Amino acid sequence: MYLKQIEDNPNDCIAMSKAAKLYARQGDLGKAKGLYAKIVNCVIADEKMDKWFASGLMMEAARFEKGTGDVNLALKYYRLFVRCDGLRRWKLHELVSEANKNISDLLLLEL
């Protein structure tokens, strides 16, 4: 059902998010990862997207990558979130703090 929605509307972030979660629960992390990458690209491309919706999607993608152990992609998504918050003047201070903490934690893991 979600794949049909995505086929009909390739920028349907809700359907992509639900499909990504479903793939992750089924253990198909590659497909989930691909959908999260598309979600992040959609958020970055759509400056008019609601800040709460956009930030939730980006943080979801970053948390997924962190959870699967893809440190580099998690860092990328957290950094993109922080950049979007600043450029788009979202002023989501608590989420920025969470993202910055996760960036620090992930960088320490790489040492």
C-alpha positions as YAML, in Angstrom:
chain: A
units: angstrom
residues:
- id: 1
  name: MET
  ca: [0.00, 0.00, 0.00]
- id: 2
  name: TYR
  ca: [2.78, 2.46, 0.94]
- id: 3
  name: LEU
  ca: [4.76, 1.60, -2.17]
- id: 4
  name: LYS
  ca: [1.74, 2.37, -4.32]
- id: 5
  name: GLN
  ca: [1.39, 5.76, -2.60]
- id: 6
  name: ILE
  ca: [5.08, 6.45, -3.21]
- id: 7
  name: GLU
  ca: [4.72, 5.40, -6.85]
- id: 8
  name: ASP
  ca: [1.78, 7.80, -7.25]
- id: 9
  name: ASN
  ca: [3.58, 10.61, -5.39]
- id: 10
  name: PRO
  ca: [7.38, 10.15, -5.16]
- id: 11
  name: ASN
  ca: [7.63, 12.97, -2.60]
- id: 12
  name: ASP
  ca: [5.11, 11.49, -0.15]
- id: 13
  name: CYS
  ca: [7.29, 11.59, 2.95]
- id: 14
  name: ILE
  ca: [4.60, 10.09, 5.16]
- id: 15
  name: ALA
  ca: [4.29, 6.98, 3.00]
- id: 16
  name: MET
  ca: [8.10, 6.75, 2.70]
- id: 17
  name: SER
  ca: [8.50, 7.02, 6.47]
- id: 18
  name: LYS
  ca: [5.89, 4.35, 7.14]
- id: 19
  name: ALA
  ca: [7.41, 2.06, 4.51]
- id: 20
  name: ALA
  ca: [10.91, 2.62, 5.92]
- id: 21
  name: LYS
  ca: [9.73, 1.69, 9.42]
- id: 22
  name: LEU
  ca: [8.02, -1.40, 8.04]
- id: 23
  name: TYR
  ca: [11.15, -2.45, 6.15]
- id: 24
  name: ALA
  ca: [13.23, -1.91, 9.30]
- id: 25
  name: ARG
  ca: [10.85, -4.06, 11.38]
- id: 26
  name: GLN
  ca: [11.07, -6.78, 8.71]
- id: 27
  name: GLY
  ca: [14.86, -6.61, 8.81]
- id: 28
  name: ASP
  ca: [15.30, -5.20, 5.30]
- id: 29
  name: LEU
  ca: [17.64, -2.42, 6.39]
- id: 30
  name: GLY
  ca: [18.88, -1.73, 2.86]
- id: 31
  name: LYS
  ca: [15.43, -0.75, 1.63]
- id: 32
  name: ALA
  ca: [14.76, 1.24, 4.79]
- id: 33
  name: LYS
  ca: [18.07, 3.04, 4.35]
- id: 34
  name: GLY
  ca: [17.20, 3.93, 0.74]
- id: 35
  name: LEU
  ca: [13.86, 5.37, 1.75]
- id: 36
  name: TYR
  ca: [15.40, 7.41, 4.56]
- id: 37
  name: ALA
  ca: [17.87, 8.87, 2.07]
- id: 38
  name: LYS
  ca: [14.97, 9.89, -0.18]
- id: 39
  name: ILE
  ca: [13.13, 11.40, 2.79]
- id: 40
  name: VAL
  ca: [16.12, 13.54, 3.74]
- id: 41
  name: ASN
  ca: [16.50, 14.69, 0.14]
- id: 42
  name: CYS
  ca: [12.82, 15.68, 0.02]
- id: 43
  name: VAL
  ca: [13.12, 17.65, 3.25]
- id: 44
  name: ILE
  ca: [16.20, 19.48, 2.02]
- id: 45
  name: ALA
  ca: [14.56, 20.27, -1.32]
- id: 46
  name: ASP
  ca: [11.32, 21.60, 0.18]
- id: 47
  name: GLU
  ca: [12.06, 24.76, 2.14]
- id: 48
  name: LYS
  ca: [8.35, 25.36, 2.72]
- id: 49
  name: MET
  ca: [7.77, 22.05, 4.52]
- id: 50
  name: ASP
  ca: [6.41, 22.46, 8.05]
- id: 51
  name: LYS
  ca: [9.34, 22.70, 10.44]
- id: 52
  name: TRP
  ca: [7.96, 20.13, 12.91]
- id: 53
  name: PHE
  ca: [7.22, 17.64, 10.18]
- id: 54
  name: ALA
  ca: [10.55, 18.20, 8.44]
- id: 55
  name: SER
  ca: [12.59, 18.06, 11.63]
- id: 56
  name: GLY
  ca: [10.83, 14.89, 12.74]
- id: 57
  name: LEU
  ca: [11.62, 13.18, 9.46]
- id: 58
  name: MET
  ca: [15.28, 14.21, 9.53]
- id: 59
  name: MET
  ca: [15.76, 13.15, 13.14]
- id: 60
  name: GLU
  ca: [14.02, 9.84, 12.42]
- id: 61
  name: ALA
  ca: [16.45, 9.17, 9.58]
- id: 62
  name: ALA
  ca: [19.45, 10.12, 11.71]
- id: 63
  name: ARG
  ca: [18.30, 7.93, 14.62]
- id: 64
  name: PHE
  ca: [17.76, 5.02, 12.24]
- id: 65
  name: GLU
  ca: [21.28, 5.32, 10.84]
- id: 66
  name: LYS
  ca: [22.74, 5.67, 14.32]
- id: 67
  name: GLY
  ca: [20.81, 2.59, 15.42]
- id: 68
  name: THR
  ca: [22.07, 0.52, 12.50]
- id: 69
  name: GLY
  ca: [25.64, 1.61, 13.14]
- id: 70
  name: ASP
  ca: [26.16, 3.74, 10.04]
- id: 71
  name: VAL
  ca: [28.08, 6.46, 11.85]
- id: 72
  name: ASN
  ca: [28.94, 8.49, 8.76]
- id: 73
  name: LEU
  ca: [25.37, 8.68, 7.49]
- id: 74
  name: ALA
  ca: [24.02, 9.42, 10.98]
- id: 75
  name: LEU
  ca: [26.54, 12.26, 11.30]
- id: 76
  name: LYS
  ca: [25.53, 13.58, 7.89]
- id: 77
  name: TYR
  ca: [21.83, 13.61, 8.77]
- id: 78
  name: TYR
  ca: [22.35, 15.20, 12.18]
- id: 79
  name: ARG
  ca: [24.56, 17.87, 10.63]
- id: 80
  name: LEU
  ca: [22.03, 18.53, 7.87]
- id: 81
  name: PHE
  ca: [19.33, 18.92, 10.50]
- id: 82
  name: VAL
  ca: [21.41, 21.48, 12.42]
- id: 83
  name: ARG
  ca: [22.14, 23.34, 9.18]
- id: 84
  name: CYS
  ca: [18.45, 23.39, 8.19]
- id: 85
  name: ASP
  ca: [17.50, 24.64, 11.63]
- id: 86
  name: GLY
  ca: [19.88, 27.57, 11.24]
- id: 87
  name: LEU
  ca: [19.20, 28.40, 7.60]
- id: 88
  name: ARG
  ca: [15.44, 28.06, 7.84]
- id: 89
  name: ARG
  ca: [15.24, 29.71, 11.25]
- id: 90
  name: TRP
  ca: [13.30, 26.83, 12.77]
- id: 91
  name: LYS
  ca: [14.65, 27.62, 16.26]
- id: 92
  name: LEU
  ca: [14.13, 24.07, 17.49]
- id: 93
  name: HIS
  ca: [16.68, 24.41, 20.28]
- id: 94
  name: GLU
  ca: [15.94, 21.12, 22.06]
- id: 95
  name: LEU
  ca: [16.26, 19.09, 18.88]
- id: 96
  name: VAL
  ca: [19.42, 20.96, 17.90]
- id: 97
  name: SER
  ca: [20.86, 20.14, 21.33]
- id: 98
  name: GLU
  ca: [19.95, 16.48, 20.82]
- id: 99
  name: ALA
  ca: [21.53, 16.48, 17.36]
- id: 100
  name: ASN
  ca: [24.71, 18.16, 18.61]
- id: 101
  name: LYS
  ca: [24.98, 15.67, 21.49]
- id: 102
  name: ASN
  ca: [24.61, 12.79, 19.05]
- id: 103
  name: ILE
  ca: [27.20, 14.33, 16.74]
- id: 104
  name: SER
  ca: [29.64, 14.55, 19.64]
- id: 105
  name: ASP
  ca: [28.89, 10.99, 20.76]
- id: 106
  name: LEU
  ca: [29.31, 9.62, 17.24]
- id: 107
  name: LEU
  ca: [32.58, 11.49, 16.73]
- id: 108
  name: LEU
  ca: [33.91, 10.03, 19.97]
- id: 109
  name: LEU
  ca: [33.07, 6.54, 18.71]
- id: 110
  name: GLU
  ca: [35.27, 7.12, 15.68]
- id: 111
  name: LEU
  ca: [38.33, 7.87, 17.83]
...
